[in-house]
Amino acid sequence: MSSKDSSFLDSRIESEPMSCKCRGTCQRGKPTRRAGVGCPCKSFGSFCNYHCKCGTKKRPCRNKAPEESSASSEESSSDEGRTEEFKGQLKKPLMKVQAPFPMRRIFRYVKGLSRERLEDVATELLRRQPEALSDFTPPQTTEENQPTEIPLWCKCTKCSPMPTIIENKCCCRRIGDCITESQAFRDICLNVNVLSVNMQVREDELANEENRSNSNYRHYSYRNYIYWKFGRLGRGNRLVIPACCVIKIRQRFPSADGQYKGFIAGENLQD
């Protein structure tokens, strides 16, 4: 063999490392007399590398480089450390959420009050939150509450003429079922529990307590309808809510004097 061929063979060996396909643990080298037995990598005094397909699950290769085993041990130890870290986090006590004031306790307290004391408590509570008075005052009978003919622009048969032309809007473009008859509308716009949660979220954002009055309930009902149908509009951008929805919300949360502000462009929301 010439020197040129030997140099080519050496470069090929360097570029293509030796590999084996042993099914054993690669602990013994390949004897000279018994061909086919033993690990060729072990015979040449080299470690098995990533090209090798040696070892099995029950009998893994034991001729790997020490760096690989140490690296795997470091990875396993780091994984164990991370596991222990998460375990420690899980053992930490969770933050206790303040439970709402139990209604049973309120009922028990009110039931034990005398009539005189009950009047004093009710007067003091209404003095602190005068807006709540409208929740218990029957609305005055107005022309708006009287049955009227269905206007020509109404397609759901639930609308009534509104004070301004811009508010004469129906929920349907064609004849069909009114949106106020859907369960989704009742849950999103008329459910007191849902509206109260929205108020609590707003209170956390503004650090300001919202009164649980009919006026505020109407405000958040309109707000929920806009978010439900159009998403966030942005400051100063307002849309008219269909007349049938406005009437339904006002019937659910009426004003004591029967007066409503209505839709005003640029304002927060209609009343």
XYZ file of C-alpha atoms in Angstrom:
271
model
C 0.000 0.000 0.000
C 1.386 3.376 -0.963
C 1.721 6.308 1.431
C -1.008 8.152 -0.489
C -3.490 5.298 0.028
C -2.614 4.976 3.711
C -3.091 8.722 4.304
C -6.480 8.548 2.565
C -7.454 5.568 4.726
C -6.375 7.391 7.899
C -8.410 10.478 6.968
C -11.434 8.290 6.269
C -11.081 6.598 9.650
C -10.859 9.992 11.364
C -13.922 11.300 9.547
C -15.926 8.112 10.095
C -15.449 6.875 13.674
C -15.651 3.169 14.426
C -19.035 1.851 15.476
C -20.416 -1.460 16.694
C -23.715 -3.306 16.852
C -23.036 -5.469 19.875
C -25.969 -6.933 21.782
C -23.893 -7.347 24.896
C -22.375 -4.888 27.350
C -19.212 -4.257 25.242
C -16.979 -5.232 28.184
C -14.722 -7.543 26.149
C -12.738 -6.858 23.035
C -12.806 -8.971 19.888
C -10.449 -11.984 20.199
C -8.256 -12.865 17.236
C -9.170 -16.568 17.126
C -12.966 -16.306 17.516
C -14.270 -13.961 14.875
C -17.598 -12.263 15.503
C -17.355 -12.315 19.306
C -16.490 -9.235 21.326
C -16.745 -5.487 20.768
C -14.602 -4.024 17.955
C -14.521 -0.627 19.684
C -13.160 -2.267 22.822
C -10.574 -4.137 20.720
C -9.183 -0.861 19.358
C -9.189 0.688 22.848
C -11.852 3.280 22.038
C -15.181 4.074 23.635
C -18.510 3.361 22.006
C -19.943 6.532 20.439
C -23.282 7.823 19.226
C -22.856 5.879 15.949
C -22.910 2.590 17.836
C -26.102 0.567 18.133
C -24.961 -1.575 21.002
C -26.568 -2.677 24.245
C -30.160 -3.412 25.169
C -32.521 -2.176 27.831
C -31.700 -5.122 30.086
C -27.978 -5.134 29.238
C -26.828 -1.536 28.486
C -23.409 -0.759 27.041
C -20.637 -0.271 29.620
C -18.039 1.057 27.202
C -19.413 4.618 27.010
C -17.198 7.629 27.584
C -17.136 8.875 31.195
C -18.185 12.397 30.070
C -21.505 11.096 28.803
C -22.263 9.216 31.999
C -21.311 12.204 34.157
C -23.403 14.511 32.003
C -26.377 12.177 32.271
C -25.919 11.987 36.041
C -25.754 15.791 36.219
C -28.937 16.054 34.165
C -30.687 13.519 36.347
C -29.533 15.306 39.497
C -30.670 18.660 38.116
C -34.044 17.106 37.211
C -34.332 15.768 40.727
C -33.455 19.213 42.060
C -36.130 20.810 39.937
C -38.608 18.170 41.078
C -37.771 18.855 44.688
C -38.119 22.559 44.019
C -41.611 22.106 42.605
C -42.467 19.794 45.458
C -41.483 22.502 47.867
C -43.649 24.988 46.017
C -46.626 22.658 46.192
C -46.154 22.254 49.912
C -46.521 26.005 50.437
C -49.947 26.973 51.763
C -52.276 28.477 49.174
C -53.610 31.984 49.604
C -56.956 31.928 51.334
C -59.740 33.614 49.392
C -62.079 35.645 51.541
C -65.466 33.968 51.499
C -68.563 36.098 50.895
C -70.665 37.086 53.867
C -73.020 34.116 54.523
C -76.647 34.884 53.693
C -77.823 32.497 56.402
C -76.196 34.712 58.994
C -77.973 37.762 57.528
C -81.354 36.021 57.619
C -80.770 34.938 61.207
C -79.825 38.482 62.238
C -82.805 40.108 60.499
C -85.231 37.558 61.882
C -84.101 38.279 65.434
C -84.641 42.039 65.151
C -87.688 43.725 66.584
C -89.800 45.913 64.283
C -88.451 49.075 65.872
C -84.836 47.945 65.512
C -85.479 46.720 61.966
C -86.752 50.156 60.953
C -83.652 51.786 62.448
C -81.297 49.417 60.598
C -83.134 49.853 57.277
C -83.127 53.642 57.632
C -79.404 53.703 58.407
C -78.521 51.434 55.473
C -80.582 53.529 53.051
C -78.964 56.666 54.457
C -75.543 55.231 53.645
C -76.610 54.105 50.164
C -79.573 56.231 49.044
C -79.299 54.827 45.492
C -80.597 51.489 46.791
C -83.959 53.106 47.521
C -84.888 52.870 43.838
C -84.531 49.072 44.001
C -87.454 48.831 46.429
C -89.623 51.653 45.081
C -92.214 50.608 42.446
C -91.677 52.539 39.205
C -94.242 55.111 38.206
C -96.571 54.248 35.352
C -95.481 56.132 32.244
C -96.419 56.064 28.601
C -93.272 54.074 27.933
C -94.607 51.135 29.985
C -98.002 51.148 28.258
C -98.504 48.640 25.410
C -98.023 50.338 22.038
C -98.231 49.286 18.433
C -95.195 47.566 16.948
C -93.223 50.130 14.902
C -92.456 49.448 11.266
C -88.673 49.241 11.872
C -89.106 46.439 14.455
C -88.590 42.872 13.164
C -88.669 40.987 16.480
C -92.059 42.335 17.679
C -90.557 43.324 21.067
C -89.527 46.930 20.362
C -91.325 50.167 21.186
C -90.777 53.703 19.910
C -87.850 55.352 21.696
C -87.425 59.065 22.551
C -84.868 59.710 19.787
C -84.611 58.440 16.216
C -81.106 57.023 16.741
C -82.444 54.742 19.499
C -85.099 53.244 17.201
C -83.051 50.158 16.443
C -84.121 46.489 16.412
C -81.998 43.454 17.252
C -82.997 41.767 13.957
C -82.541 42.877 10.373
C -85.139 40.368 9.250
C -88.219 38.943 10.933
C -87.041 36.490 13.583
C -86.829 35.663 17.276
C -85.910 38.483 19.632
C -82.511 38.266 21.278
C -84.070 39.055 24.653
C -85.757 35.640 24.580
C -82.412 33.816 24.495
C -80.852 32.284 27.597
C -77.537 33.934 26.756
C -79.071 37.409 27.007
C -80.704 36.584 30.341
C -77.428 35.241 31.733
C -75.177 38.032 30.452
C -77.400 41.098 30.817
C -80.056 40.278 33.436
C -78.294 37.969 35.903
C -77.574 39.917 39.092
C -74.726 37.582 40.101
C -72.912 38.114 36.799
C -73.341 41.876 37.005
C -72.100 41.912 40.618
C -68.922 40.067 39.591
C -68.355 42.648 36.841
C -68.720 45.379 39.440
C -66.152 43.677 41.659
C -63.674 43.513 38.774
C -64.217 47.201 38.077
C -63.817 48.003 41.778
C -60.412 46.275 41.807
C -59.295 48.237 38.737
C -60.428 51.656 39.974
C -60.143 51.044 43.739
C -63.625 52.486 44.060
C -66.731 50.807 45.462
C -69.756 50.555 43.173
C -73.208 50.896 44.694
C -75.490 47.939 44.040
C -78.309 50.122 42.734
C -80.627 49.686 39.767
C -78.865 52.525 37.993
C -75.518 50.714 38.210
C -77.100 47.399 37.273
C -78.500 49.006 34.116
C -75.092 50.498 33.346
C -73.332 47.127 33.599
C -76.118 45.385 31.685
C -75.563 47.719 28.738
C -71.808 47.306 29.151
C -72.086 43.499 29.055
C -74.236 43.617 25.939
C -71.657 45.733 24.092
C -68.772 43.442 25.138
C -70.822 40.392 24.188
C -71.740 41.580 20.698
C -68.926 43.945 19.676
C -66.021 43.509 22.083
C -64.059 46.443 23.454
C -64.833 49.623 21.512
C -62.319 51.970 23.086
C -62.712 55.294 24.827
C -65.283 57.607 23.225
C -66.634 54.985 20.789
C -70.273 54.175 21.501
C -72.936 52.072 19.793
C -76.708 52.094 20.151
C -78.199 49.104 21.937
C -81.402 47.696 20.350
C -84.617 49.102 21.778
C -85.943 45.673 22.754
C -82.815 45.041 24.877
C -83.022 48.466 26.505
C -86.696 47.944 27.376
C -85.994 44.511 28.849
C -83.110 45.829 30.960
C -85.178 48.761 32.217
C -87.989 46.406 33.162
C -85.518 44.266 35.114
C -83.809 47.252 36.803
C -86.351 50.105 36.746
C -85.821 53.694 37.768
C -87.882 54.946 40.719
C -89.079 58.057 38.891
C -89.339 56.414 35.457
C -86.807 58.840 33.980
C -83.878 57.582 31.882
C -81.054 59.476 30.269
C -81.028 57.458 27.053
C -78.239 57.283 24.505
C -75.830 60.219 24.202
C -72.925 59.933 21.759
C -69.549 60.113 23.478
C -70.927 59.394 26.947
C -69.983 56.292 28.908
C -73.155 54.347 28.154
C -76.846 55.018 27.862
C -79.071 54.888 30.942
